[in-house]
Tab-separated table of C-alpha atoms in Angstrom:
chain	number	residue	atom	x	y	z
L	251	MET	CA	-22.386	-18.794	-3.391
L	252	THR	CA	-19.100	-20.249	-2.143
L	253	TYR	CA	-15.955	-18.257	-1.454
L	254	GLU	CA	-14.390	-19.624	-4.640
L	255	GLU	CA	-17.453	-18.602	-6.647
L	256	ALA	CA	-17.312	-15.138	-5.123
L	257	LEU	CA	-13.668	-14.720	-6.154
L	258	LEU	CA	-14.507	-15.943	-9.654
L	259	TYR	CA	-17.299	-13.355	-9.919
L	260	LEU	CA	-14.965	-10.585	-8.763
L	261	ASP	CA	-12.211	-11.801	-11.093
L	262	ARG	CA	-14.570	-11.605	-14.070
L	263	ALA	CA	-15.366	-8.013	-13.115
L	264	SER	CA	-11.645	-7.224	-13.379
L	265	LEU	CA	-11.856	-7.664	-17.148
L	266	SER	CA	-13.378	-4.184	-17.395
L	267	GLY	CA	-10.192	-2.686	-15.927
L	268	SER	CA	-10.160	0.545	-13.936
L	269	ILE	CA	-12.847	3.106	-14.723
L	270	LEU	CA	-12.549	6.321	-12.762
L	271	GLN	CA	-16.187	7.370	-12.385
L	272	ARG	CA	-18.245	7.885	-9.274
L	273	ASP	CA	-21.846	7.570	-10.470
L	274	VAL	CA	-21.882	3.754	-10.630
L	275	MET	CA	-20.298	3.401	-7.185
L	276	ASP	CA	-22.804	5.819	-5.706
L	277	ALA	CA	-25.691	3.908	-7.325
L	278	LEU	CA	-24.330	0.577	-6.067
L	279	LEU	CA	-23.971	1.851	-2.502
L	280	LEU	CA	-27.452	3.357	-2.591
L	281	GLU	CA	-28.875	-0.007	-3.629
L	282	LEU	CA	-26.993	-1.620	-0.719
L	283	GLY	CA	-28.482	0.863	1.750
L	284	ASN	CA	-25.519	3.276	1.848
L	285	PRO	CA	-23.438	1.215	4.290
L	286	HIS	CA	-20.615	3.792	4.151
L	287	HIS	CA	-22.763	6.420	5.855
L	288	GLY	CA	-22.529	6.935	9.609
L	289	MET	CA	-18.969	5.678	10.008
L	290	LYS	CA	-15.734	7.505	10.849
L	291	TYR	CA	-12.712	7.366	8.540
L	292	VAL	CA	-9.058	8.180	8.148
L	293	HIS	CA	-8.776	8.502	4.355
L	294	ILE	CA	-5.297	7.925	2.909
L	295	ALA	CA	-4.163	8.777	-0.633
L	296	GLY	CA	-0.737	8.966	-2.298
L	297	THR	CA	1.528	7.147	-4.742
L	298	ASN	CA	3.914	5.533	-2.253
L	299	GLY	CA	3.574	5.006	1.490
L	300	LYS	CA	-0.218	4.563	1.663
L	301	GLY	CA	0.032	0.984	2.854
L	302	SER	CA	2.610	1.654	5.562
L	303	CYS	CA	0.661	4.693	6.746
L	304	SER	CA	-2.500	2.585	6.893
L	305	ALA	CA	-0.745	-0.178	8.834
L	306	PHE	CA	0.760	2.230	11.377
L	307	THR	CA	-2.479	4.187	11.838
L	308	SER	CA	-4.626	1.080	12.224
L	309	SER	CA	-2.191	-0.455	14.702
L	310	VAL	CA	-2.245	2.658	16.907
L	311	LEU	CA	-6.048	2.825	16.875
L	312	VAL	CA	-6.310	-0.858	17.802
L	313	SER	CA	-3.810	-0.293	20.606
L	314	ALA	CA	-6.056	2.521	21.877
L	315	GLY	CA	-8.961	0.076	22.136
L	316	TYR	CA	-10.974	1.153	19.093
L	317	ARG	CA	-12.672	-1.379	16.843
L	318	THR	CA	-10.754	-0.492	13.711
L	319	GLY	CA	-11.484	-1.421	10.125
L	320	LEU	CA	-8.652	-1.502	7.592
L	321	TYR	CA	-9.165	-1.414	3.821
L	322	ILE	CA	-6.058	-1.865	1.643
L	323	SER	CA	-5.025	-2.853	-1.863
L	324	PRO	CA	-3.616	-4.873	-3.415
L	325	TYR	CA	-3.313	-8.035	-1.347
L	326	ILE	CA	-0.087	-10.003	-1.020
L	327	GLN	CA	-1.154	-13.629	-0.475
L	328	GLU	CA	-4.836	-13.810	0.411
L	329	PHE	CA	-7.750	-11.794	-0.963
L	330	THR	CA	-9.106	-11.472	2.582
L	331	GLU	CA	-6.112	-9.289	3.548
L	332	ARG	CA	-7.860	-6.382	1.872
L	333	ILE	CA	-10.588	-6.099	4.510
L	334	GLN	CA	-9.657	-6.429	8.193
L	335	VAL	CA	-11.039	-5.533	11.608
L	336	ASN	CA	-8.554	-5.254	14.472
L	337	GLY	CA	-5.978	-7.094	12.399
L	338	VAL	CA	-8.274	-10.046	11.664
L	339	MET	CA	-9.067	-10.668	8.007
L	340	ILE	CA	-12.655	-10.921	6.793
L	341	SER	CA	-13.849	-14.543	6.791
L	342	LYS	CA	-14.340	-16.413	3.539
L	343	ASP	CA	-17.981	-17.012	4.497
L	344	ASP	CA	-18.536	-13.258	4.840
L	345	VAL	CA	-16.883	-12.630	1.485
L	346	ALA	CA	-19.234	-15.158	-0.109
L	347	SER	CA	-22.447	-13.937	1.531
L	348	ILE	CA	-21.790	-10.235	0.916
L	349	THR	CA	-20.758	-10.915	-2.688
L	350	GLU	CA	-24.174	-12.521	-3.218
L	351	GLU	CA	-25.694	-9.193	-2.181
L	352	LEU	CA	-23.339	-7.369	-4.540
L	353	VAL	CA	-24.457	-9.563	-7.442
L	354	LYS	CA	-28.102	-8.682	-6.815
L	355	ALA	CA	-27.391	-4.985	-6.366
L	356	SER	CA	-25.253	-4.886	-9.511
L	357	ASP	CA	-28.031	-6.545	-11.527
L	358	VAL	CA	-30.516	-3.936	-10.301
L	359	ILE	CA	-28.406	-0.897	-11.169
L	360	GLU	CA	-27.471	-2.410	-14.537
L	361	GLN	CA	-31.179	-2.739	-15.322
L	362	ARG	CA	-31.459	0.971	-14.538
L	363	GLY	CA	-28.934	1.786	-17.245
L	364	TYR	CA	-25.674	1.909	-15.318
L	365	ARG	CA	-22.621	-0.009	-16.474
L	366	ARG	CA	-21.484	-3.078	-14.565
L	367	PRO	CA	-19.370	-2.151	-11.499
L	368	THR	CA	-15.631	-2.675	-11.744
L	369	VAL	CA	-13.834	-5.125	-9.482
L	370	PHE	CA	-12.486	-2.307	-7.292
L	371	GLU	CA	-15.937	-0.792	-6.903
L	372	LEU	CA	-17.337	-4.169	-5.883
L	373	ILE	CA	-14.571	-4.891	-3.368
L	374	THR	CA	-14.840	-1.399	-1.888
L	375	ALA	CA	-18.595	-1.854	-1.479
L	376	LEU	CA	-17.947	-5.248	0.113
L	377	GLY	CA	-15.656	-3.541	2.599
L	378	PHE	CA	-18.192	-0.852	3.482
L	379	VAL	CA	-20.898	-3.461	4.117
L	380	TYR	CA	-18.571	-5.537	6.290
L	381	PHE	CA	-17.274	-2.617	8.338
L	382	LYS	CA	-20.815	-1.408	9.038
L	383	ARG	CA	-21.921	-4.872	10.172
L	384	GLN	CA	-18.825	-5.207	12.345
L	385	LYS	CA	-19.770	-1.926	14.053
L	386	CYS	CA	-16.347	-0.398	13.543
L	387	ASP	CA	-15.543	2.715	15.558
L	388	ILE	CA	-13.323	3.954	12.751
L	389	VAL	CA	-12.069	2.726	9.371
L	390	VAL	CA	-8.596	3.341	7.931
L	391	LEU	CA	-9.434	3.629	4.243
L	392	GLU	CA	-6.708	3.394	1.628
L	393	VAL	CA	-7.400	4.922	-1.782
L	394	GLY	CA	-7.047	2.611	-4.770
L	395	MET	CA	-6.025	4.957	-7.593
L	396	GLY	CA	-5.914	8.732	-7.603
L	397	GLY	CA	-8.475	10.126	-5.202
L	398	LYS	CA	-11.058	12.380	-6.770
L	399	LEU	CA	-12.852	9.655	-8.723
L	400	ASP	CA	-11.730	6.670	-6.665
L	401	ALA	CA	-14.445	4.368	-5.340
L	402	THR	CA	-13.348	5.022	-1.740
L	403	ASN	CA	-14.125	8.715	-2.237
L	404	SER	CA	-17.824	7.932	-1.896
L	405	ILE	CA	-17.500	8.825	1.788
L	406	SER	CA	-18.849	12.254	2.688
L	407	GLU	CA	-16.110	13.200	5.160
L	408	ALA	CA	-13.101	11.925	7.104
L	409	GLU	CA	-11.741	12.576	10.568
L	410	VAL	CA	-8.356	13.202	8.967
L	411	TYR	CA	-7.500	13.380	5.272
L	412	THR	CA	-3.982	12.057	4.663
L	413	ILE	CA	-1.891	12.353	1.506
L	414	MET	CA	1.401	10.490	1.267
L	415	ASN	CA	4.307	10.760	-1.178
L	416	ILE	CA	3.429	11.661	-4.770
L	417	GLY	CA	5.263	10.072	-7.684
L	418	PHE	CA	4.826	9.049	-11.296
L	419	ASP	CA	2.451	6.095	-11.547
L	420	HIS	CA	-0.851	5.470	-13.375
L	421	MET	CA	-0.028	8.495	-15.527
L	422	ALA	CA	-2.491	7.552	-18.264
L	423	GLU	CA	-5.319	7.938	-15.765
L	424	LEU	CA	-3.967	10.658	-13.442
L	425	GLY	CA	-1.776	12.921	-15.569
L	426	ASP	CA	1.838	13.201	-16.664
L	427	THR	CA	3.117	15.791	-14.173
L	428	LEU	CA	3.479	15.585	-10.404
L	429	GLU	CA	1.191	18.594	-10.079
L	430	LEU	CA	-1.606	16.932	-12.073
L	431	ILE	CA	-1.236	13.713	-10.114
L	432	ALA	CA	-1.244	15.679	-6.840
L	433	GLY	CA	-4.450	17.410	-7.936
L	434	GLU	CA	-6.148	14.065	-8.448
L	435	LYS	CA	-4.932	12.768	-5.074
L	436	ALA	CA	-6.146	15.970	-3.392
L	437	GLY	CA	-9.634	15.144	-4.634
L	438	ILE	CA	-10.272	13.278	-1.371
L	439	ILE	CA	-10.261	16.603	0.527
L	440	LYS	CA	-13.760	17.843	1.344
L	441	GLU	CA	-15.185	20.858	3.137
L	442	ALA	CA	-16.712	18.557	5.757
L	443	GLY	CA	-14.659	16.626	8.270
L	444	GLY	CA	-11.291	17.185	9.829
L	445	PRO	CA	-7.888	18.566	8.825
L	446	VAL	CA	-5.466	17.465	6.125
L	447	VAL	CA	-2.093	15.899	6.989
L	448	VAL	CA	0.397	15.815	4.128
L	449	TYR	CA	3.703	13.990	3.761
L	450	ASP	CA	6.208	16.823	3.247
L	451	GLN	CA	7.584	16.793	-0.304
L	452	ASP	CA	8.318	18.892	-3.416
L	453	LYS	CA	7.227	22.518	-3.143
L	454	SER	CA	5.207	22.370	-6.368
L	455	VAL	CA	3.218	19.418	-5.000
L	456	MET	CA	2.747	21.047	-1.610
L	457	ASP	CA	1.502	24.186	-3.354
L	458	VAL	CA	-1.207	22.102	-5.043
L	459	PHE	CA	-2.313	20.748	-1.671
L	460	ARG	CA	-2.255	24.203	-0.067
L	461	GLY	CA	-4.425	25.545	-2.870
L	462	VAL	CA	-7.012	22.796	-2.471
L	463	CYS	CA	-7.026	23.169	1.313
L	464	SER	CA	-7.531	26.913	0.990
L	465	GLU	CA	-10.382	26.349	-1.443
L	466	LYS	CA	-12.035	23.847	0.914
L	467	GLY	CA	-11.369	25.896	4.045
L	468	LYS	CA	-9.209	23.145	5.565
L	469	GLU	CA	-6.212	23.321	7.862
L	470	MET	CA	-3.164	21.642	6.285
L	471	ILE	CA	-0.442	20.109	8.437
L	472	ALA	CA	2.848	19.376	6.649
L	473	ALA	CA	4.543	16.442	8.387
L	474	ASP	CA	8.121	17.723	8.503
L	475	SER	CA	10.405	14.708	8.847
L	476	SER	CA	13.499	16.910	9.201
L	477	ALA	CA	12.568	17.168	12.885
L	478	ALA	CA	13.058	13.401	13.315
L	479	VAL	CA	16.357	12.190	14.771
L	480	VAL	CA	17.270	8.605	13.948
L	481	LYS	CA	19.182	7.051	16.837
L	482	ARG	CA	19.513	3.549	15.441
L	483	MET	CA	18.677	1.916	12.120
L	484	ASP	CA	19.544	-1.673	11.361
L	485	ILE	CA	18.034	-4.938	10.209
L	486	ASP	CA	15.949	-5.136	13.389
L	487	GLY	CA	14.212	-1.796	12.865
L	488	THR	CA	14.592	1.877	13.781
L	489	VAL	CA	14.681	3.923	16.969
L	490	LEU	CA	13.980	7.636	16.584
L	491	ASP	CA	13.063	10.830	18.404
L	492	TYR	CA	10.396	13.163	17.024
L	493	LYS	CA	9.162	16.315	18.719
L	494	ASN	CA	8.766	15.402	22.402
L	495	TYR	CA	8.523	11.668	21.687
L	496	LYS	CA	11.784	9.955	22.605
L	497	ASP	CA	12.990	6.492	21.616
L	498	LEU	CA	10.058	5.575	19.382
L	499	ARG	CA	10.548	2.089	17.951
L	500	ILE	CA	9.338	0.766	14.617
L	501	SER	CA	10.021	-2.657	13.156
L	502	LEU	CA	9.353	-1.652	9.551
L	503	LEU	CA	12.705	-1.134	7.830
L	504	GLY	CA	13.956	1.740	5.723
L	505	SER	CA	14.703	5.437	6.029
L	506	TYR	CA	11.476	6.175	4.158
L	507	GLN	CA	9.544	4.566	7.021
L	508	VAL	CA	10.846	7.365	9.261
L	509	ARG	CA	9.099	9.866	6.977
L	510	ASN	CA	5.996	7.675	6.898
L	511	VAL	CA	5.841	7.350	10.684
L	512	VAL	CA	6.290	11.108	11.143
L	513	THR	CA	3.223	11.577	8.943
L	514	VAL	CA	1.291	9.040	11.015
L	515	ILE	CA	2.240	10.745	14.288
L	516	ASN	CA	0.764	13.958	12.902
L	517	VAL	CA	-2.391	12.065	11.909
L	518	ILE	CA	-2.699	10.641	15.437
L	519	GLU	CA	-2.202	14.097	16.974
L	520	GLN	CA	-5.048	15.433	14.854
L	521	LEU	CA	-7.279	12.535	15.889
L	522	ILE	CA	-6.507	13.312	19.525
L	523	ALA	CA	-7.380	16.970	18.913
L	524	ARG	CA	-10.748	15.790	17.534
L	525	GLY	CA	-11.518	13.884	20.739
L	526	TRP	CA	-10.159	10.400	20.093
L	527	ASN	CA	-8.756	8.915	23.288
L	528	ILE	CA	-5.248	7.851	22.272
L	529	SER	CA	-2.444	7.977	24.837
L	530	GLU	CA	1.257	8.344	24.102
L	531	GLN	CA	1.720	4.746	25.209
L	532	ASN	CA	-0.996	3.626	22.772
L	533	MET	CA	0.919	5.371	20.011
L	534	ARG	CA	4.242	3.848	21.050
L	535	ASP	CA	2.759	0.358	21.286
L	536	GLY	CA	0.896	0.667	17.998
L	537	LEU	CA	3.886	1.969	16.036
L	538	ALA	CA	6.130	-0.775	17.419
L	539	ALA	CA	3.592	-3.523	16.674
L	540	ALA	CA	2.782	-2.473	13.090
L	541	LYS	CA	3.637	-4.999	10.398
L	542	TRP	CA	3.464	-4.632	6.646
L	543	PRO	CA	4.402	-7.784	4.695
L	544	GLY	CA	6.451	-7.319	1.560
L	545	ARG	CA	7.900	-3.936	2.415
L	546	LEU	CA	11.632	-4.337	3.097
L	547	GLU	CA	10.693	-7.545	4.871
L	548	VAL	CA	13.494	-9.773	6.125
L	549	LEU	CA	12.589	-13.338	5.174
L	550	LYS	CA	15.807	-15.073	6.169
L	551	ARG	CA	19.194	-14.416	7.746
L	552	ASP	CA	22.571	-16.029	6.991
L	553	PRO	CA	22.266	-15.128	4.180
L	554	VAL	CA	20.014	-12.116	4.525
L	555	ILE	CA	17.075	-12.327	2.111
L	556	ILE	CA	14.746	-9.328	1.801
L	557	VAL	CA	11.603	-8.834	-0.274
L	558	ASP	CA	10.225	-5.420	-1.198
L	559	GLY	CA	7.280	-4.334	-3.320
L	560	ALA	CA	9.065	-1.411	-5.001
L	561	HIS	CA	7.523	-1.228	-8.481
L	562	ASN	CA	8.100	2.315	-9.724
L	563	PRO	CA	11.126	4.658	-9.817
L	564	GLN	CA	10.148	6.481	-6.634
L	565	GLY	CA	9.688	3.222	-4.745
L	566	THR	CA	12.964	1.879	-6.109
L	567	ALA	CA	14.791	5.046	-5.040
L	568	ALA	CA	13.392	4.584	-1.526
L	569	LEU	CA	14.518	0.949	-1.570
L	570	ALA	CA	18.032	1.888	-2.713
L	571	ASP	CA	18.296	4.567	-0.022
L	572	ALA	CA	17.148	2.102	2.630
L	573	LEU	CA	19.635	-0.560	1.537
L	574	ARG	CA	22.483	1.958	1.680
L	575	SER	CA	21.410	3.046	5.176
L	576	ILE	CA	21.031	-0.444	6.637
L	577	PHE	CA	23.920	-2.118	4.768
L	578	PRO	CA	26.499	0.617	4.045
L	579	ASN	CA	29.180	-0.066	1.449
L	580	ARG	CA	27.639	-3.357	0.362
L	581	LYS	CA	26.682	-4.803	-3.010
L	582	PHE	CA	23.548	-6.894	-3.455
L	583	THR	CA	22.198	-9.852	-5.366
L	584	PHE	CA	18.892	-8.727	-6.856
L	585	VAL	CA	16.009	-10.934	-7.919
L	586	CYS	CA	13.815	-8.743	-10.097
L	587	GLY	CA	10.485	-9.150	-11.874
L	588	VAL	CA	8.522	-6.246	-13.342
L	589	LEU	CA	5.319	-5.412	-15.164
L	590	ALA	CA	5.682	-4.324	-18.775
L	591	ASP	CA	3.605	-1.164	-18.279
L	592	LYS	CA	5.844	0.225	-15.501
L	593	ASP	CA	8.888	2.491	-15.906
L	594	TYR	CA	11.287	-0.340	-15.194
L	595	ASP	CA	14.162	1.251	-17.144
L	596	SER	CA	14.351	4.133	-14.668
L	597	SER	CA	14.090	1.706	-11.745
L	598	LEU	CA	17.006	-0.328	-13.125
L	599	ASP	CA	19.121	2.820	-13.548
L	600	ILE	CA	18.461	3.705	-9.889
L	601	ILE	CA	19.360	0.298	-8.478
L	602	ALA	CA	22.288	-0.483	-10.826
L	603	PRO	CA	25.067	1.055	-8.654
L	604	LEU	CA	24.185	-1.365	-5.827
L	605	ALA	CA	24.079	-4.517	-7.940
L	606	GLU	CA	26.564	-7.360	-7.834
L	607	LYS	CA	24.404	-9.671	-9.960
L	608	PHE	CA	20.801	-10.105	-11.071
L	609	TYR	CA	18.281	-12.898	-11.423
L	610	ALA	CA	15.466	-11.904	-13.808
L	611	VAL	CA	11.982	-13.415	-13.451
L	612	ALA	CA	8.452	-12.726	-14.697
L	613	PRO	CA	5.773	-11.979	-12.055
L	614	ASN	CA	2.587	-14.041	-12.167
L	615	SER	CA	0.562	-11.488	-14.155
L	616	TYR	CA	-0.630	-11.097	-17.718
L	617	ARG	CA	1.061	-7.666	-17.589
L	618	ALA	CA	4.495	-9.133	-16.763
L	619	LEU	CA	7.588	-8.343	-18.785
L	620	SER	CA	9.231	-11.587	-19.882
L	621	ALA	CA	12.287	-12.670	-17.927
L	622	GLU	CA	14.343	-12.776	-21.140
L	623	ARG	CA	13.409	-9.195	-22.065
L	624	LEU	CA	14.141	-7.995	-18.541
L	625	ALA	CA	17.505	-9.759	-18.555
L	626	ALA	CA	18.402	-7.950	-21.783
L	627	GLU	CA	17.463	-4.599	-20.242
L	628	ILE	CA	19.531	-5.379	-17.131
L	629	THR	CA	22.541	-6.344	-19.240
L	630	GLU	CA	22.317	-3.083	-21.158
L	631	ARG	CA	21.865	-0.832	-18.115
L	632	CYS	CA	23.575	-2.503	-15.189
L	633	HIS	CA	26.583	-4.283	-16.723
L	634	VAL	CA	26.598	-7.082	-14.139
L	635	PRO	CA	26.001	-10.840	-14.504
L	636	VAL	CA	22.348	-11.761	-15.031
L	637	LYS	CA	20.386	-15.005	-15.380
L	638	SER	CA	16.736	-15.380	-16.377
L	639	TYR	CA	14.204	-17.915	-15.089
L	640	ASP	CA	10.714	-18.943	-16.076
L	641	THR	CA	9.428	-18.908	-12.504
L	642	ILE	CA	10.276	-17.169	-9.249
L	643	SER	CA	10.707	-20.527	-7.487
L	644	GLU	CA	13.355	-21.651	-9.986
L	645	ALA	CA	15.253	-18.407	-9.485
L	646	LEU	CA	15.068	-18.682	-5.694
L	647	ASP	CA	16.206	-22.317	-5.810
L	648	ASP	CA	19.353	-21.174	-7.606
L	649	VAL	CA	19.864	-18.098	-5.416
L	650	VAL	CA	19.585	-20.017	-2.142
L	651	ALA	CA	21.733	-22.911	-3.359
L	652	ASN	CA	24.581	-20.634	-4.443
L	653	ALA	CA	24.473	-17.871	-1.822
L	654	ALA	CA	27.334	-17.341	0.579
L	655	LYS	CA	26.501	-16.873	4.252
L	656	ASP	CA	27.306	-13.150	4.171
L	657	ASP	CA	25.452	-12.379	0.914
L	658	ILE	CA	22.537	-9.945	0.905
L	659	ILE	CA	19.732	-10.864	-1.487
L	660	CYS	CA	16.950	-8.423	-2.312
L	661	ILE	CA	13.836	-9.400	-4.278
L	662	PHE	CA	11.928	-6.454	-5.782
L	663	GLY	CA	10.138	-5.054	-8.834
L	664	SER	CA	6.446	-5.933	-8.417
L	665	LEU	CA	3.948	-6.469	-5.637
L	666	TYR	CA	2.501	-9.306	-7.730
L	667	GLN	CA	5.455	-11.565	-6.929
L	668	VAL	CA	5.667	-10.867	-3.170
L	669	GLY	CA	3.045	-13.481	-2.270
L	670	ASP	CA	4.854	-16.171	-4.268
L	671	VAL	CA	8.132	-15.233	-2.596
L	672	ARG	CA	6.654	-15.403	0.924
L	673	ARG	CA	5.012	-18.757	0.176
L	674	TYR	CA	8.351	-20.087	-1.094
L	675	PHE	CA	9.821	-19.391	2.347
L	676	GLY	CA	6.819	-20.943	4.091
L	677	LEU	CA	5.330	-17.720	5.486
L	678	SER	CA	1.651	-17.033	6.009
L	679	ILE	CA	0.457	-13.468	5.676
L	680	PHE	CA	0.955	-12.212	9.243
L	681	GLU	CA	4.168	-14.059	10.052
């Protein structure tokens, strides 16, 4: 099997959509020899902030000298981004060879009466096999959807359970209240393993987490970001103090990254308490070195062009807050593409006060809202000039050609368009 054939096999599995069950994943892993057993994990759930938390945590562990696996979703430009060891993506040859094993294992369990594994189950199993063969000391494991029934929740315990910000997303699968969604996310918490670190948020959500922790006999640490003091925040990053740590530097932009990094510092402190050898300098170096493409990422200056993966109201609110903090009293040119099944109306209402004009596009997805429909929604809600384009490249051609040197252009609305945007500006994934 070639790499291209492996991707085609996985793509065909995506036709079944997301099925939140655990029995098939458990059967698949058993057939593969339970590769997820015997490894250490930091398990990370949440609606927003999972990716940044994963990037920060992995970077610190690598800085401390640990062979660190990183499992994330979705990818931005290359499928191989999803599975990394020490910042190096899985090779295409390894994807192909392990997928061959997945095909055989899937055939066996299907013959036993199980349904065919979903694409996320297959990719998660691929990751477990790879991390075991790479002899990882620890794996930073990002949840796909929810927590309780997510394929990553096949692990029996984690060194630290981490739950990031909870918002409204995937409501058909997870529930239509923050409390229901929080309950699903809290499903990663087990009696075995280490403590629970939680991004500090709404009391009703925190009460859900406290209840689950009490039930499981777990210590819960609320990562209180009010103790953080931001000393500088600009287009080059942020300098902050937190607890006894002075002048911490992060390159990831946005006020929400301060809250994310506070959560990560608490995760690292709990790892240290459990015997992991991580110095303060390791933490400083790892936080400063962490990169996360497509999250308030500056692609160009003069004019400033930023791309962000905000795709739900909570993410858009964080984006708007960050833009106000970094560029006070400014208006922005927005390039926006959204998926039809997202709450894009609320996102547009949130961003509208910052808009000078809009360019509407359709992300490269069968779920995309048409550019014409989006433009009509923008006209109704934002009352600023708007143009629509068939492709993101056509929109960017026009934006770049007509931008003044002091303009600020922000591209947002869907993670599915971030890869196309970065390729347009000639960037590979870790540039």
